[in-house]
Amino acid sequence: MILSRLSLRARLLLGVVVLAGVGLVAADVATYTALKSFLLDRVDKSLEVGHVQVEQLAFGQAAQGHGGPNNGHGPAKPPQGGDEPPAQGLNWYQVRTLSGGVVKAGRFLVGGGSPPQVATTIRIPTRSTNEANPERVAYFTVSSKDGSTKYRVRASIEPQQPNRILLIATSLQDVYATLHRLLLVELLVTLAALGAIAGLGLWVVRLGLRPLREIERTAATIAAGDLSQRVERAEPNTEVGRLGLSLNAMLAQIEAAFKAREESESMLRRSEQKLRRFVADASHELRTPLAAIRAYAELFGRGAADRPDDLARSMSGISRESERMTLLVDDLLLLARLDEGRPLERAPVDLADIVHEAVDAARVVDTTRPIDVEVEPANVLGDRDRLRQVIDNLFANVRSHTPPGTHVVVALERVDGSAVLSVSDSGPGLGDDAGTQVFERFFRADSSRTRASGGVGLGLSIVAGVAHAHGGTVEARPAPGGGATFVVSIPLAAT
C-alpha cells in the first residue's frame, strides 16, 4: 500500500538502493566472514607451532610432581613466577585431567587481564584425523572471565600423556580489533556507495523519465484545449519514446476527429441557415404570384365577369402568375432532387450539339444581342435535358443582368479530360463578393429584391447543382475587359 502511493521515480530509486544495499551487505558479510576465518586459521597455526614448547614446560613440571600427594587428581596450585614459556603470542596454558581437574596452570603471561573462561567439560575428538600426528586436538573460542576480551584455545591430548589435557590460549584482541576496523570500513564504504548509487540513480531516473514529464506537460496543455500540441523528441528506440510516438499518433487522430466534428457542426449550422433562408426566400417568391392571383380573383369577384376588358385582364393575369409559380415550383423540385442525390440519366451526349441548339434559341429570343460561338467536339455522359437547361439558364442570366445588345461569347473546348463550357458577356460584371455567391439559391446582386434586376435567383443554383450531379464544377469570374464569365466543367466520356 505504501509503495503504491509513491511516485514512479521514488519507487525506481528505492528499488535500486534496496538492491544495491542487499548486494553490498552480502558482500560485506562474505568479506567479514572470510577474513575472520582466515585470521582464526592463522591464530590456530601459531598455537600449533607454540604448543610444543608449552608442552615441554607443562608436562616436565607435571612429571616431577606426578607422584605427590595430589596424585594427578584435584586442582593444583598455580606455579609461581619463573616458569613462563618462551613461545611468543601464547598468553595462558593449563594442564587438566580428563575429568576436568586442574593439574597445573601457568599464570596470565601478558598484562594483567582476565584469563579465559574454559568450561570444565571439553569435547575432543576420540581419534586424530592426521595419521602422521596421533595427537587429538580441538580448537575453540571463549571469552575471558570478566568478558572484556576473547581467547582462541587449543585443547590437545598428547600420546605421551593420554590422561592429561593441555590447554593453551592466545588473546584475540588484535584479531577482533582488525575485524572491528574492517566492519567500520565496510559500513562507511557501504554508506558512501549507497549514497553515490542513490545520487547516480536519481540522475539516471530523472533523465529516463524526462520524456514522461514532457508527456505530462503535453497532456496538460491538451486538456486545456490546445489539440495541436505534440510530444517532442519521441525516439522509437526507447520505451518512453515509443509511448510518445503512440501518443502523438493518438493525438493526431483525436485532433482530426475534433476538426471533423467542428467542420460537421459548422456545415450543419450553415445548412440550417441556408435552409431557413431557402424557406424564407421560397415563401417570399411564392407569396408574390399567389398575392397576384388573389388580387385578380378579387377583381373578378367585384364584377369583372360583366366587363369583358376586366375579365380578360383577370384571366390573363391568373394564367401568367400560375405559370410563373409553376416554373418556380419546378425549379425547387429539381433542386430538391439534386440535393437528395437522385441519379440523373446517364447517356452519351454531344455537348457541342446542345450548345448550338441553345445558341440558336437564344438568338431567336433576343435578336438584338450578338453571340459568338467557338465550339470543339465534346462528348459526355449525362442527362441531355438537364445539360441543355444549364446552357439556357446561363443565357437567361445574361439577358437578366446585362443591357440589350450586350455582346456574348460562348466557347466549348476540351481541357485535361473535361469539356469546359464558358459564357462571357461585356456587361456590368460582378461585384467583389458576388463571384462566390451567385450560385447560392435566391441570391440577387440587387439587395432590393425587385424583379426588375433579374429572376427569382434559382437559375445559377440549378446550373451548379446539375454540374455537380455530373461530377463537374462551376465558376464565376470577371471577364477580360469587363463583364462576367461563367465556366462549367464536365468530365469527358471515356473513349
Short mmCIF file of C-alpha atoms in Angstrom, two decimals:
data_model
loop_
_atom_site.label_atom_id
_atom_site.label_comp_id
_atom_site.label_asym_id
_atom_site.label_seq_id
_atom_site.Cartn_x
_atom_site.Cartn_y
_atom_site.Cartn_z
CA MET A 1 0.00 0.00 0.00
CA ILE A 2 2.82 2.40 0.86
CA LEU A 3 4.69 1.62 -2.38
CA SER A 4 1.54 2.22 -4.41
CA ARG A 5 1.38 5.76 -3.04
CA LEU A 6 4.92 6.58 -4.10
CA SER A 7 5.75 8.15 -7.43
CA LEU A 8 7.36 6.08 -10.17
CA ARG A 9 10.62 7.97 -9.66
CA ALA A 10 10.62 7.21 -5.93
CA ARG A 11 9.82 3.52 -6.50
CA LEU A 12 12.57 3.13 -9.08
CA LEU A 13 15.11 4.89 -6.86
CA LEU A 14 14.03 2.88 -3.81
CA GLY A 15 14.31 -0.37 -5.75
CA VAL A 16 17.82 0.47 -6.97
CA VAL A 17 19.00 1.49 -3.50
CA VAL A 18 17.49 -1.60 -1.84
CA LEU A 19 19.01 -3.98 -4.38
CA ALA A 20 22.37 -2.26 -4.12
CA GLY A 21 22.15 -2.32 -0.33
CA VAL A 22 21.36 -6.03 -0.27
CA GLY A 23 24.30 -6.71 -2.58
CA LEU A 24 26.71 -4.58 -0.57
CA VAL A 25 25.61 -6.09 2.74
CA ALA A 26 26.01 -9.59 1.31
CA ALA A 27 29.49 -8.67 0.08
CA ASP A 28 30.35 -7.15 3.49
CA VAL A 29 29.18 -10.28 5.32
CA ALA A 30 31.13 -12.54 2.97
CA THR A 31 34.28 -10.40 3.36
CA TYR A 32 33.95 -10.23 7.14
CA THR A 33 33.36 -13.99 7.42
CA ALA A 34 36.24 -14.83 5.09
CA LEU A 35 38.69 -12.53 6.91
CA LYS A 36 37.60 -13.83 10.31
CA SER A 37 38.10 -17.42 9.16
CA PHE A 38 41.50 -16.52 7.72
CA LEU A 39 42.66 -14.76 10.89
CA LEU A 40 41.44 -17.56 13.15
CA ASP A 41 43.15 -20.12 10.95
CA ARG A 42 46.39 -18.15 11.24
CA VAL A 43 45.98 -18.00 15.03
CA ASP A 44 45.37 -21.76 15.09
CA LYS A 45 48.61 -22.29 13.17
CA SER A 46 50.50 -20.11 15.65
CA LEU A 47 49.05 -22.15 18.51
CA GLU A 48 50.08 -25.33 16.67
CA VAL A 49 53.67 -24.05 16.45
CA GLY A 50 53.86 -22.72 20.00
CA HIS A 51 52.29 -25.61 21.90
CA VAL A 52 55.48 -27.72 21.64
CA GLN A 53 57.46 -25.51 24.00
CA VAL A 54 54.49 -25.17 26.37
CA GLU A 55 54.12 -28.97 26.34
CA GLN A 56 57.74 -29.46 27.47
CA LEU A 57 57.37 -26.94 30.27
CA ALA A 58 53.95 -28.11 31.40
CA PHE A 59 54.50 -31.88 31.36
CA GLY A 60 58.10 -31.64 32.58
CA GLN A 61 56.98 -29.95 35.80
CA ALA A 62 53.92 -32.13 35.98
CA ALA A 63 56.10 -35.25 35.82
CA GLN A 64 58.13 -34.06 38.81
CA GLY A 65 55.00 -33.65 40.90
CA HIS A 66 53.18 -36.62 39.44
CA GLY A 67 53.78 -38.86 42.48
CA GLY A 68 52.98 -36.16 45.03
CA PRO A 69 50.07 -36.04 47.37
CA ASN A 70 47.71 -34.77 44.67
CA ASN A 71 48.50 -37.87 42.55
CA GLY A 72 47.16 -36.15 39.47
CA HIS A 73 43.73 -35.59 40.96
CA GLY A 74 42.14 -32.40 42.12
CA PRO A 75 43.32 -28.85 41.46
CA ALA A 76 46.90 -27.91 41.85
CA LYS A 77 48.15 -24.52 42.86
CA PRO A 78 49.43 -22.39 40.05
CA PRO A 79 53.18 -22.22 39.95
CA GLN A 80 54.89 -19.05 40.93
CA GLY A 81 56.97 -16.87 38.64
CA GLY A 82 59.93 -18.08 36.67
CA ASP A 83 58.12 -20.71 34.55
CA GLU A 84 56.89 -18.59 31.68
CA PRO A 85 57.09 -20.38 28.33
CA PRO A 86 59.36 -18.80 25.80
CA ALA A 87 56.78 -19.05 22.96
CA GLN A 88 55.55 -15.67 21.83
CA GLY A 89 51.85 -14.95 21.34
CA LEU A 90 50.75 -17.53 23.92
CA ASN A 91 49.05 -15.88 26.88
CA TRP A 92 47.87 -18.78 29.01
CA TYR A 93 48.17 -22.54 29.45
CA GLN A 94 46.70 -25.18 31.74
CA VAL A 95 47.02 -28.94 32.28
CA ARG A 96 43.86 -30.83 33.25
CA THR A 97 42.81 -34.37 33.88
CA LEU A 98 40.24 -35.96 31.61
CA SER A 99 37.65 -35.36 34.31
CA GLY A 100 38.38 -31.63 34.38
CA GLY A 101 40.66 -31.32 37.41
CA VAL A 102 43.43 -28.73 37.08
CA VAL A 103 46.90 -30.30 37.38
CA LYS A 104 48.94 -27.27 36.50
CA ALA A 105 48.19 -23.77 35.36
CA GLY A 106 50.51 -21.09 34.05
CA ARG A 107 49.94 -17.57 35.20
CA PHE A 108 48.47 -14.99 32.83
CA LEU A 109 51.56 -14.12 30.87
CA VAL A 110 50.76 -10.76 29.20
CA GLY A 111 49.45 -7.80 31.10
CA GLY A 112 47.07 -8.02 33.99
CA GLY A 113 43.98 -9.01 32.05
CA SER A 114 41.42 -11.64 32.91
CA PRO A 115 42.23 -15.28 31.93
CA PRO A 116 39.96 -17.26 29.59
CA GLN A 117 36.78 -18.87 30.88
CA VAL A 118 37.13 -22.52 29.77
CA ALA A 119 34.37 -24.98 30.59
CA THR A 120 35.15 -28.00 32.73
CA THR A 121 33.98 -30.43 30.07
CA ILE A 122 35.80 -30.20 26.76
CA ARG A 123 34.85 -32.21 23.70
CA ILE A 124 37.97 -33.53 21.97
CA PRO A 125 37.91 -35.96 19.01
CA THR A 126 38.30 -39.58 20.07
CA ARG A 127 40.96 -40.12 17.45
CA SER A 128 43.29 -37.95 15.41
CA THR A 129 42.45 -37.08 11.83
CA ASN A 130 46.18 -36.84 11.00
CA GLU A 131 47.90 -40.22 10.82
CA ALA A 132 51.35 -38.57 10.91
CA ASN A 133 50.42 -36.84 14.19
CA PRO A 134 48.38 -39.06 16.53
CA GLU A 135 47.68 -36.10 18.81
CA ARG A 136 43.97 -35.40 19.41
CA VAL A 137 43.29 -31.65 19.08
CA ALA A 138 40.33 -29.27 19.31
CA TYR A 139 40.20 -25.51 18.68
CA PHE A 140 37.55 -23.17 20.04
CA THR A 141 36.96 -19.55 21.06
CA VAL A 142 35.97 -18.47 24.58
CA SER A 143 35.53 -15.21 26.44
CA SER A 144 37.64 -14.01 29.33
CA LYS A 145 36.28 -14.41 32.83
CA ASP A 146 35.39 -10.75 33.05
CA GLY A 147 34.07 -10.70 29.44
CA SER A 148 36.46 -7.97 28.36
CA THR A 149 38.13 -9.94 25.56
CA LYS A 150 38.18 -13.30 23.79
CA TYR A 151 40.72 -16.09 23.51
CA ARG A 152 41.49 -18.75 20.98
CA VAL A 153 42.06 -22.03 22.85
CA ARG A 154 43.85 -25.18 21.70
CA ALA A 155 42.95 -28.32 23.65
CA SER A 156 45.01 -31.44 23.00
CA ILE A 157 45.64 -34.93 24.43
CA GLU A 158 49.24 -35.90 23.84
CA PRO A 159 50.12 -39.52 23.09
CA GLN A 160 52.73 -39.41 25.90
CA GLN A 161 50.12 -38.16 28.39
CA PRO A 162 46.84 -39.87 27.45
CA ASN A 163 45.26 -38.93 30.80
CA ARG A 164 46.01 -35.20 30.55
CA ILE A 165 44.57 -32.33 28.52
CA LEU A 166 46.85 -29.49 27.57
CA LEU A 167 45.10 -26.15 27.09
CA ILE A 168 46.91 -23.19 25.58
CA ALA A 169 45.30 -19.88 24.66
CA THR A 170 46.16 -16.63 22.94
CA SER A 171 44.25 -13.38 23.02
CA LEU A 172 42.12 -12.47 20.01
CA GLN A 173 42.23 -8.77 20.82
CA ASP A 174 44.23 -7.91 17.70
CA VAL A 175 42.05 -10.17 15.55
CA TYR A 176 38.83 -8.55 16.71
CA ALA A 177 40.38 -5.12 16.52
CA THR A 178 41.13 -5.86 12.86
CA LEU A 179 37.61 -7.19 12.32
CA HIS A 180 36.08 -4.18 14.03
CA ARG A 181 38.10 -1.88 11.84
CA LEU A 182 37.01 -3.87 8.79
CA LEU A 183 33.39 -3.60 9.94
CA LEU A 184 33.75 0.16 10.31
CA VAL A 185 35.37 0.47 6.90
CA GLU A 186 32.66 -1.70 5.34
CA LEU A 187 29.96 0.39 7.00
CA LEU A 188 31.45 3.66 5.76
CA VAL A 189 32.10 2.28 2.27
CA THR A 190 28.59 0.82 2.09
CA LEU A 191 27.00 4.10 3.15
CA ALA A 192 29.17 6.04 0.69
CA ALA A 193 28.38 3.57 -2.10
CA LEU A 194 24.65 3.70 -1.37
CA GLY A 195 24.79 7.50 -1.36
CA ALA A 196 26.62 7.52 -4.68
CA ILE A 197 24.22 4.94 -6.13
CA ALA A 198 21.24 6.96 -4.90
CA GLY A 199 22.61 10.16 -6.45
CA LEU A 200 23.54 8.48 -9.72
CA GLY A 201 20.25 6.57 -9.77
CA LEU A 202 18.30 9.77 -9.18
CA TRP A 203 20.10 11.42 -12.09
CA VAL A 204 19.56 8.43 -14.37
CA VAL A 205 15.89 8.11 -13.36
CA ARG A 206 15.30 11.82 -13.93
CA LEU A 207 16.99 11.58 -17.31
CA GLY A 208 14.96 8.50 -18.22
CA LEU A 209 11.66 9.96 -17.03
CA ARG A 210 12.19 13.34 -18.69
CA PRO A 211 10.07 12.27 -21.71
CA LEU A 212 7.30 11.32 -19.28
CA ARG A 213 7.37 14.87 -17.90
CA GLU A 214 7.16 16.11 -21.48
CA ILE A 215 4.17 13.83 -21.99
CA GLU A 216 2.63 15.12 -18.76
CA ARG A 217 3.04 18.76 -19.82
CA THR A 218 1.71 17.98 -23.29
CA ALA A 219 -1.32 16.20 -21.82
CA ALA A 220 -1.99 19.18 -19.52
CA THR A 221 -1.80 21.57 -22.49
CA ILE A 222 -4.14 19.34 -24.49
CA ALA A 223 -6.53 19.15 -21.54
CA ALA A 224 -6.57 22.95 -21.58
CA GLY A 225 -7.86 22.80 -25.16
CA ASP A 226 -4.79 23.00 -27.40
CA LEU A 227 -5.05 19.84 -29.51
CA SER A 228 -2.14 20.87 -31.74
CA GLN A 229 0.46 20.02 -29.08
CA ARG A 230 2.71 17.00 -29.62
CA VAL A 231 5.36 15.17 -27.59
CA GLU A 232 8.78 16.38 -28.73
CA ARG A 233 11.89 14.22 -29.06
CA ALA A 234 9.91 10.97 -29.12
CA GLU A 235 12.53 8.42 -30.16
CA PRO A 236 11.48 4.93 -31.29
CA ASN A 237 14.47 3.21 -29.62
CA THR A 238 13.18 3.68 -26.05
CA GLU A 239 10.02 2.52 -24.33
CA VAL A 240 9.06 6.06 -23.31
CA GLY A 241 9.88 7.28 -26.83
CA ARG A 242 7.59 4.68 -28.36
CA LEU A 243 4.91 5.74 -25.88
CA GLY A 244 5.38 9.32 -27.06
CA LEU A 245 5.06 8.27 -30.70
CA SER A 246 1.88 6.33 -29.92
CA LEU A 247 0.53 9.31 -28.01
CA ASN A 248 1.34 11.62 -30.94
CA ALA A 249 -0.48 9.28 -33.32
CA MET A 250 -3.47 9.14 -30.99
CA LEU A 251 -3.47 12.94 -30.62
CA ALA A 252 -3.38 13.34 -34.40
CA GLN A 253 -6.44 11.13 -34.70
CA ILE A 254 -8.21 12.99 -31.88
CA GLU A 255 -7.37 16.35 -33.46
CA ALA A 256 -8.61 15.13 -36.84
CA ALA A 257 -11.80 13.83 -35.21
CA PHE A 258 -12.37 17.16 -33.43
CA LYS A 259 -11.73 19.10 -36.63
CA ALA A 260 -14.13 16.82 -38.50
CA ARG A 261 -16.67 17.33 -35.74
CA GLU A 262 -16.23 21.10 -35.84
CA GLU A 263 -16.49 21.11 -39.62
CA SER A 264 -19.59 18.94 -39.41
CA GLU A 265 -21.14 21.24 -36.83
CA SER A 266 -20.19 24.26 -38.93
CA MET A 267 -21.68 22.66 -42.03
CA LEU A 268 -24.80 21.79 -40.06
CA ARG A 269 -25.12 25.36 -38.87
CA ARG A 270 -24.59 26.65 -42.41
CA SER A 271 -27.11 24.12 -43.70
CA GLU A 272 -29.65 25.25 -41.13
CA GLN A 273 -29.03 28.86 -42.04
CA LYS A 274 -29.31 28.07 -45.75
CA LEU A 275 -32.47 26.04 -45.13
CA ARG A 276 -34.05 28.84 -43.15
CA ARG A 277 -33.10 31.37 -45.79
CA PHE A 278 -34.27 28.99 -48.52
CA VAL A 279 -37.65 28.56 -46.85
CA ALA A 280 -37.95 32.31 -46.31
CA ASP A 281 -36.93 33.10 -49.88
CA ALA A 282 -39.19 30.42 -51.34
CA SER A 283 -42.07 31.69 -49.25
CA HIS A 284 -41.39 35.23 -50.42
CA GLU A 285 -41.20 34.24 -54.07
CA LEU A 286 -44.34 32.10 -53.86
CA ARG A 287 -46.23 34.77 -51.98
CA THR A 288 -45.88 37.26 -54.85
CA PRO A 289 -47.70 35.20 -57.55
CA LEU A 290 -50.21 33.95 -55.00
CA ALA A 291 -50.99 37.52 -53.99
CA ALA A 292 -51.35 38.47 -57.65
CA ILE A 293 -53.71 35.54 -58.32
CA ARG A 294 -55.78 36.51 -55.28
CA ALA A 295 -55.96 40.10 -56.46
CA TYR A 296 -57.14 39.03 -59.91
CA ALA A 297 -59.68 36.72 -58.30
CA GLU A 298 -61.00 39.59 -56.15
CA LEU A 299 -61.21 41.74 -59.27
CA PHE A 300 -63.29 39.00 -60.88
CA GLY A 301 -65.49 38.85 -57.79
CA ARG A 302 -66.11 42.56 -57.87
CA GLY A 303 -67.91 42.30 -61.25
CA ALA A 304 -65.13 41.75 -63.77
CA ALA A 305 -67.20 38.92 -65.22
CA ASP A 306 -69.65 41.52 -66.55
CA ARG A 307 -66.87 43.67 -68.03
CA PRO A 308 -65.10 41.96 -70.92
CA ASP A 309 -61.90 44.00 -70.59
CA ASP A 310 -61.54 43.35 -66.85
CA LEU A 311 -62.43 39.69 -67.32
CA ALA A 312 -59.72 39.21 -69.94
CA ARG A 313 -57.25 41.05 -67.74
CA SER A 314 -58.09 38.87 -64.73
CA MET A 315 -57.83 35.59 -66.63
CA SER A 316 -54.59 36.63 -68.31
CA GLY A 317 -53.05 37.69 -65.00
CA ILE A 318 -54.09 34.49 -63.23
CA SER A 319 -52.67 32.38 -66.07
CA ARG A 320 -49.40 34.32 -66.15
CA GLU A 321 -48.82 34.17 -62.40
CA SER A 322 -49.78 30.49 -62.32
CA GLU A 323 -47.17 29.71 -64.97
CA ARG A 324 -44.58 31.72 -63.09
CA MET A 325 -45.41 29.89 -59.88
CA THR A 326 -45.30 26.55 -61.71
CA LEU A 327 -41.82 27.29 -63.04
CA LEU A 328 -40.67 28.28 -59.56
CA VAL A 329 -42.06 25.09 -58.04
CA ASP A 330 -40.46 23.00 -60.80
CA ASP A 331 -37.09 24.64 -60.11
CA LEU A 332 -37.47 23.99 -56.39
CA LEU A 333 -38.35 20.35 -57.01
CA LEU A 334 -35.32 19.96 -59.29
CA LEU A 335 -33.01 21.43 -56.65
CA ALA A 336 -34.55 19.14 -54.03
CA ARG A 337 -33.88 16.12 -56.23
CA LEU A 338 -30.29 17.23 -56.77
CA ASP A 339 -29.83 17.75 -53.03
CA GLU A 340 -31.12 14.26 -52.34
CA GLY A 341 -28.53 12.86 -54.77
CA ARG A 342 -31.07 11.22 -57.02
CA PRO A 343 -29.22 9.90 -60.08
CA LEU A 344 -29.77 11.67 -63.38
CA GLU A 345 -30.00 9.94 -66.71
CA ARG A 346 -26.63 8.72 -67.95
CA ALA A 347 -26.27 8.53 -71.71
CA PRO A 348 -23.75 9.71 -74.29
CA VAL A 349 -24.40 13.37 -75.08
CA ASP A 350 -22.87 15.51 -77.81
CA LEU A 351 -22.33 18.70 -75.82
CA ALA A 352 -21.38 20.69 -78.95
CA ASP A 353 -24.76 19.91 -80.49
CA ILE A 354 -26.55 21.09 -77.34
CA VAL A 355 -24.56 24.33 -77.36
CA HIS A 356 -25.58 25.04 -80.98
CA GLU A 357 -29.24 24.38 -80.16
CA ALA A 358 -29.14 26.68 -77.13
CA VAL A 359 -27.38 29.46 -79.09
CA ASP A 360 -30.00 29.28 -81.85
CA ALA A 361 -32.79 29.55 -79.29
CA ALA A 362 -31.09 32.48 -77.54
CA ARG A 363 -30.74 34.35 -80.83
CA VAL A 364 -34.44 33.88 -81.52
CA VAL A 365 -35.43 35.06 -78.03
CA ASP A 366 -33.23 38.17 -78.19
CA THR A 367 -32.41 39.21 -81.76
CA THR A 368 -30.57 42.36 -80.68
CA ARG A 369 -27.81 40.51 -78.79
CA PRO A 370 -24.76 39.37 -80.82
CA ILE A 371 -23.49 35.90 -79.85
CA ASP A 372 -20.14 34.47 -80.98
CA VAL A 373 -19.59 30.71 -80.77
CA GLU A 374 -16.32 28.73 -80.62
CA VAL A 375 -17.06 25.01 -80.21
CA GLU A 376 -14.93 21.86 -80.20
CA PRO A 377 -16.44 18.37 -80.33
CA ALA A 378 -17.00 17.09 -76.80
CA ASN A 379 -18.93 14.01 -75.70
CA VAL A 380 -20.01 13.50 -72.09
CA LEU A 381 -22.16 11.06 -70.15
CA GLY A 382 -25.20 12.74 -68.69
CA ASP A 383 -28.79 13.94 -68.88
CA ARG A 384 -29.31 15.80 -72.17
CA ASP A 385 -32.30 17.82 -70.96
CA ARG A 386 -30.54 18.96 -67.78
CA LEU A 387 -27.38 19.90 -69.66
CA ARG A 388 -29.50 21.93 -72.09
CA GLN A 389 -31.12 23.60 -69.07
CA VAL A 390 -27.66 24.59 -67.81
CA ILE A 391 -26.86 26.45 -71.05
CA ASP A 392 -30.35 28.02 -71.25
CA ASN A 393 -30.03 29.29 -67.67
CA LEU A 394 -26.65 30.85 -68.44
CA PHE A 395 -28.17 32.72 -71.43
CA ALA A 396 -31.16 33.73 -69.25
CA ASN A 397 -28.75 35.11 -66.65
CA VAL A 398 -27.03 37.21 -69.34
CA ARG A 399 -30.38 38.59 -70.54
CA SER A 400 -31.47 39.41 -66.98
CA HIS A 401 -28.31 41.24 -65.86
CA THR A 402 -26.94 42.92 -68.99
CA PRO A 403 -28.42 45.67 -71.22
CA PRO A 404 -29.89 44.76 -74.64
CA GLY A 405 -27.28 44.49 -77.36
CA THR A 406 -24.53 43.28 -74.96
CA HIS A 407 -22.02 41.07 -76.76
CA VAL A 408 -21.85 37.40 -75.67
CA VAL A 409 -19.12 34.84 -76.38
CA VAL A 410 -19.76 31.09 -75.98
CA ALA A 411 -16.83 28.65 -76.05
CA LEU A 412 -16.59 24.87 -75.68
CA GLU A 413 -13.20 23.15 -75.52
CA ARG A 414 -11.57 20.01 -74.17
CA VAL A 415 -9.11 20.63 -71.32
CA ASP A 416 -7.39 17.88 -69.27
CA GLY A 417 -10.11 15.30 -69.80
CA SER A 418 -13.01 17.68 -69.27
CA ALA A 419 -15.40 19.56 -71.51
CA VAL A 420 -15.14 23.22 -70.47
CA LEU A 421 -18.07 25.49 -71.41
CA SER A 422 -17.72 29.23 -70.88
CA VAL A 423 -20.27 32.01 -71.39
CA SER A 424 -18.80 35.52 -71.29
CA ASP A 425 -20.52 38.90 -71.57
CA SER A 426 -19.37 42.50 -71.66
CA GLY A 427 -21.99 43.73 -69.20
CA PRO A 428 -21.56 45.48 -65.84
CA GLY A 429 -19.75 42.46 -64.37
CA LEU A 430 -19.84 41.02 -60.85
CA GLY A 431 -19.29 42.70 -57.52
CA ASP A 432 -16.34 41.95 -55.24
CA ASP A 433 -18.19 39.23 -53.31
CA ALA A 434 -20.74 38.20 -55.92
CA GLY A 435 -18.40 35.71 -57.64
CA THR A 436 -18.66 33.31 -54.67
CA GLN A 437 -22.37 33.87 -54.01
CA VAL A 438 -24.03 33.89 -57.43
CA PHE A 439 -24.61 30.13 -57.29
CA GLU A 440 -26.46 30.33 -53.96
CA ARG A 441 -30.20 29.95 -54.08
CA PHE A 442 -32.29 33.12 -54.34
CA PHE A 443 -29.13 35.24 -54.50
CA ARG A 444 -29.59 38.67 -56.03
CA ALA A 445 -26.87 41.20 -56.69
CA ASP A 446 -29.55 43.84 -56.11
CA SER A 447 -30.46 43.73 -52.42
CA SER A 448 -33.76 45.43 -53.10
CA ARG A 449 -35.06 42.05 -54.40
CA THR A 450 -37.08 43.67 -57.18
CA ARG A 451 -37.79 41.55 -60.24
CA ALA A 452 -36.54 44.34 -62.44
CA SER A 453 -32.99 43.26 -61.56
CA GLY A 454 -33.46 39.60 -62.58
CA GLY A 455 -35.43 36.44 -61.86
CA VAL A 456 -36.06 34.67 -58.58
CA GLY A 457 -32.41 33.64 -58.17
CA LEU A 458 -32.60 29.90 -58.87
CA GLY A 459 -31.18 29.71 -62.39
CA LEU A 460 -27.50 29.69 -61.46
CA SER A 461 -28.23 27.40 -58.46
CA ILE A 462 -29.63 24.88 -60.94
CA VAL A 463 -26.52 25.31 -63.12
CA ALA A 464 -24.28 24.48 -60.15
CA GLY A 465 -26.50 21.58 -58.99
CA VAL A 466 -26.63 19.93 -62.42
CA ALA A 467 -22.88 20.39 -62.95
CA HIS A 468 -22.09 18.81 -59.58
CA ALA A 469 -24.52 15.95 -60.31
CA HIS A 470 -22.45 15.23 -63.45
CA GLY A 471 -19.21 15.26 -61.45
CA GLY A 472 -18.26 18.71 -62.73
CA THR A 473 -17.59 22.18 -61.34
CA VAL A 474 -18.81 25.75 -61.90
CA GLU A 475 -17.02 29.05 -61.57
CA ALA A 476 -17.84 32.75 -61.99
CA ARG A 477 -15.08 35.27 -62.62
CA PRO A 478 -14.62 38.71 -64.19
CA ALA A 479 -14.25 38.68 -67.97
CA PRO A 480 -11.25 40.35 -69.65
CA GLY A 481 -12.13 43.95 -70.50
CA GLY A 482 -15.16 43.98 -68.18
CA GLY A 483 -18.23 41.84 -67.75
CA ALA A 484 -18.52 38.33 -66.33
CA THR A 485 -17.59 34.82 -67.37
CA PHE A 486 -19.35 31.67 -66.20
CA VAL A 487 -17.40 28.42 -66.64
CA VAL A 488 -18.87 24.91 -66.41
CA SER A 489 -16.57 21.87 -66.50
CA ILE A 490 -17.94 18.35 -67.15
CA PRO A 491 -15.76 15.18 -67.37
CA LEU A 492 -15.50 13.80 -70.91
CA ALA A 493 -16.92 10.39 -71.70
CA ALA A 494 -14.41 7.53 -71.86
CA THR A 495 -13.49 6.56 -75.41
#
